[in-house]
Amino acid sequence: MAGGRIVVGVDGSEPSLKALKWAAAQAALTGDTLHAVISWEYPASWATLMPGVPPEFDPERLAKQILDQSLDEALTPAEAGAVTRTVVGGNAAQALIDQAEGAELLVVGDRGYSGFKAAVLGSVSSNVTQHAPCPVVVVRGA
């Protein structure tokens, strides 16, 4: 029965683009809709490192641009046009877990961008595999 939803986490990294391509192919096979999610948050260190963040800096707008560019890069125009796009403020893992409520599948890359890349590579994929409300596919890199 068609009509389910596949959620995919996107952050512009190569692994997330691979996950996006995989999720689009899976949605085409199953007839499910594809729901691409990107999250943003101010790093805690900004309060002390960057007290003068320019007022025109808009991390939500930047996240939307990254999401749009990722879809344009990874998918055909027809595929990209059919994707539901969601930009969420907050922790990436929690945003994906929340957005995956009621989904058939959650898809993420094995590595992504992070404010503390060296310390937490893979932390989002690790977190969602433990806490997601649906099955999770982690698309691994080369």
Coordinates of C-alpha atoms in Angstrom, one line a residue:
M1 CA 0.0 0.0 0.0
A2 CA 1.5 3.3 -1.1
G3 CA 1.3 6.5 0.8
G4 CA 4.0 6.0 3.4
R5 CA 6.7 8.5 4.1
I6 CA 10.5 8.2 4.1
V7 CA 12.4 10.8 6.1
V8 CA 16.0 11.6 5.1
G9 CA 18.5 13.7 7.0
V10 CA 20.4 16.2 4.9
D11 CA 23.2 18.5 5.9
G12 CA 25.0 19.1 2.6
S13 CA 27.9 16.6 3.4
E14 CA 28.8 13.9 0.8
P15 CA 27.4 11.1 3.1
S16 CA 24.1 13.0 3.4
L17 CA 23.9 13.4 -0.4
K18 CA 24.4 9.6 -0.7
A19 CA 21.7 9.0 1.8
L20 CA 19.4 11.4 -0.1
K21 CA 20.0 9.5 -3.4
W22 CA 19.4 6.2 -1.7
A23 CA 16.2 7.4 0.0
A24 CA 14.9 8.8 -3.3
A25 CA 15.5 5.5 -5.0
Q26 CA 13.8 3.6 -2.2
A27 CA 10.8 6.0 -2.3
A28 CA 10.5 5.4 -6.1
L29 CA 10.5 1.6 -5.4
T30 CA 7.9 1.7 -2.6
G31 CA 5.7 4.6 -3.8
D32 CA 6.4 6.4 -0.5
T33 CA 6.8 10.2 -0.4
L34 CA 10.3 11.6 0.4
H35 CA 10.6 14.1 3.3
A36 CA 14.1 15.8 3.5
V37 CA 15.0 17.4 6.8
I38 CA 17.8 19.7 7.8
S39 CA 18.3 21.2 11.2
W40 CA 20.3 24.1 12.5
E41 CA 21.3 25.4 15.9
Y42 CA 23.7 28.0 17.3
P43 CA 26.7 26.3 18.8
A44 CA 27.0 26.9 22.5
S45 CA 30.5 28.3 22.1
W46 CA 29.1 31.2 20.0
A47 CA 28.0 33.1 23.1
T48 CA 31.6 33.5 24.2
L49 CA 33.5 33.3 20.9
M50 CA 31.2 35.5 18.8
P51 CA 29.3 38.0 20.9
G52 CA 28.8 40.3 17.9
V53 CA 27.0 37.9 15.5
P54 CA 25.9 40.1 12.6
P55 CA 22.1 40.7 12.8
E56 CA 21.8 39.8 9.1
F57 CA 23.1 36.3 9.8
D58 CA 20.2 33.9 9.5
P59 CA 21.1 30.2 10.2
E60 CA 17.6 29.1 9.2
R61 CA 17.9 30.7 5.8
L62 CA 21.3 29.2 5.4
A63 CA 20.0 25.8 6.3
K64 CA 17.2 26.1 3.7
Q65 CA 19.8 27.1 1.1
I66 CA 21.9 24.0 1.9
L67 CA 18.8 21.8 1.7
D68 CA 17.7 23.2 -1.6
Q69 CA 21.3 23.0 -3.1
S70 CA 21.6 19.4 -1.8
L71 CA 18.4 18.3 -3.5
D72 CA 19.3 20.1 -6.7
E73 CA 22.8 18.4 -6.7
A74 CA 21.7 14.9 -5.7
L75 CA 18.4 14.4 -7.5
T76 CA 16.8 15.0 -10.9
P77 CA 14.6 18.1 -11.1
A78 CA 11.5 15.9 -11.1
E79 CA 12.6 14.0 -8.0
A80 CA 13.7 17.2 -6.2
G81 CA 10.4 18.9 -7.0
A82 CA 8.4 16.1 -5.3
V83 CA 10.3 16.2 -2.0
T84 CA 8.8 17.7 1.1
R85 CA 11.4 20.0 2.7
T86 CA 11.6 20.8 6.4
V87 CA 14.0 23.1 8.2
V88 CA 14.0 22.6 12.0
G89 CA 15.8 24.6 14.6
G90 CA 17.5 22.4 17.2
N91 CA 19.6 19.3 17.7
A92 CA 19.9 17.3 14.4
A93 CA 19.4 13.9 16.0
Q94 CA 16.3 15.0 17.9
A95 CA 14.9 16.8 14.9
L96 CA 15.2 13.6 12.8
I97 CA 13.7 11.5 15.5
D98 CA 10.7 13.9 15.9
Q99 CA 10.2 14.1 12.1
A100 CA 10.4 10.3 11.7
E101 CA 7.3 9.8 13.9
G102 CA 4.8 7.8 11.8
A103 CA 7.3 7.4 9.0
E104 CA 8.0 4.1 7.2
L105 CA 11.8 4.7 7.3
L106 CA 14.5 7.1 8.4
V107 CA 17.6 7.4 6.3
V108 CA 20.9 9.1 7.3
G109 CA 24.5 9.2 6.1
D110 CA 27.1 7.6 8.3
R111 CA 28.9 10.9 8.8
G112 CA 27.9 14.5 8.5
Y113 CA 28.8 18.0 9.5
S114 CA 29.0 18.9 13.1
G115 CA 30.1 21.8 15.3
F116 CA 32.7 19.5 16.8
K117 CA 33.5 17.3 13.8
A118 CA 36.5 15.5 15.3
A119 CA 34.7 14.5 18.5
V120 CA 31.3 13.5 17.3
L121 CA 31.6 12.2 13.8
G122 CA 28.7 9.8 13.4
S123 CA 26.9 10.9 16.5
V124 CA 23.7 11.7 14.7
S125 CA 23.5 8.4 12.9
S126 CA 24.4 6.6 16.2
N127 CA 21.7 8.5 18.1
V128 CA 18.9 8.0 15.6
T129 CA 19.6 4.3 15.3
Q130 CA 19.1 3.9 19.0
H131 CA 16.0 6.2 19.4
A132 CA 14.1 6.5 16.1
P133 CA 10.4 5.5 16.1
C134 CA 10.8 3.6 12.9
P135 CA 13.4 1.5 11.0
V136 CA 16.6 3.3 10.2
V137 CA 19.0 2.9 7.2
V138 CA 22.5 4.3 7.6
V139 CA 24.0 4.8 4.2
R140 CA 27.8 4.2 4.5
G141 CA 30.5 6.0 2.6
A142 CA 33.0 4.5 0.2

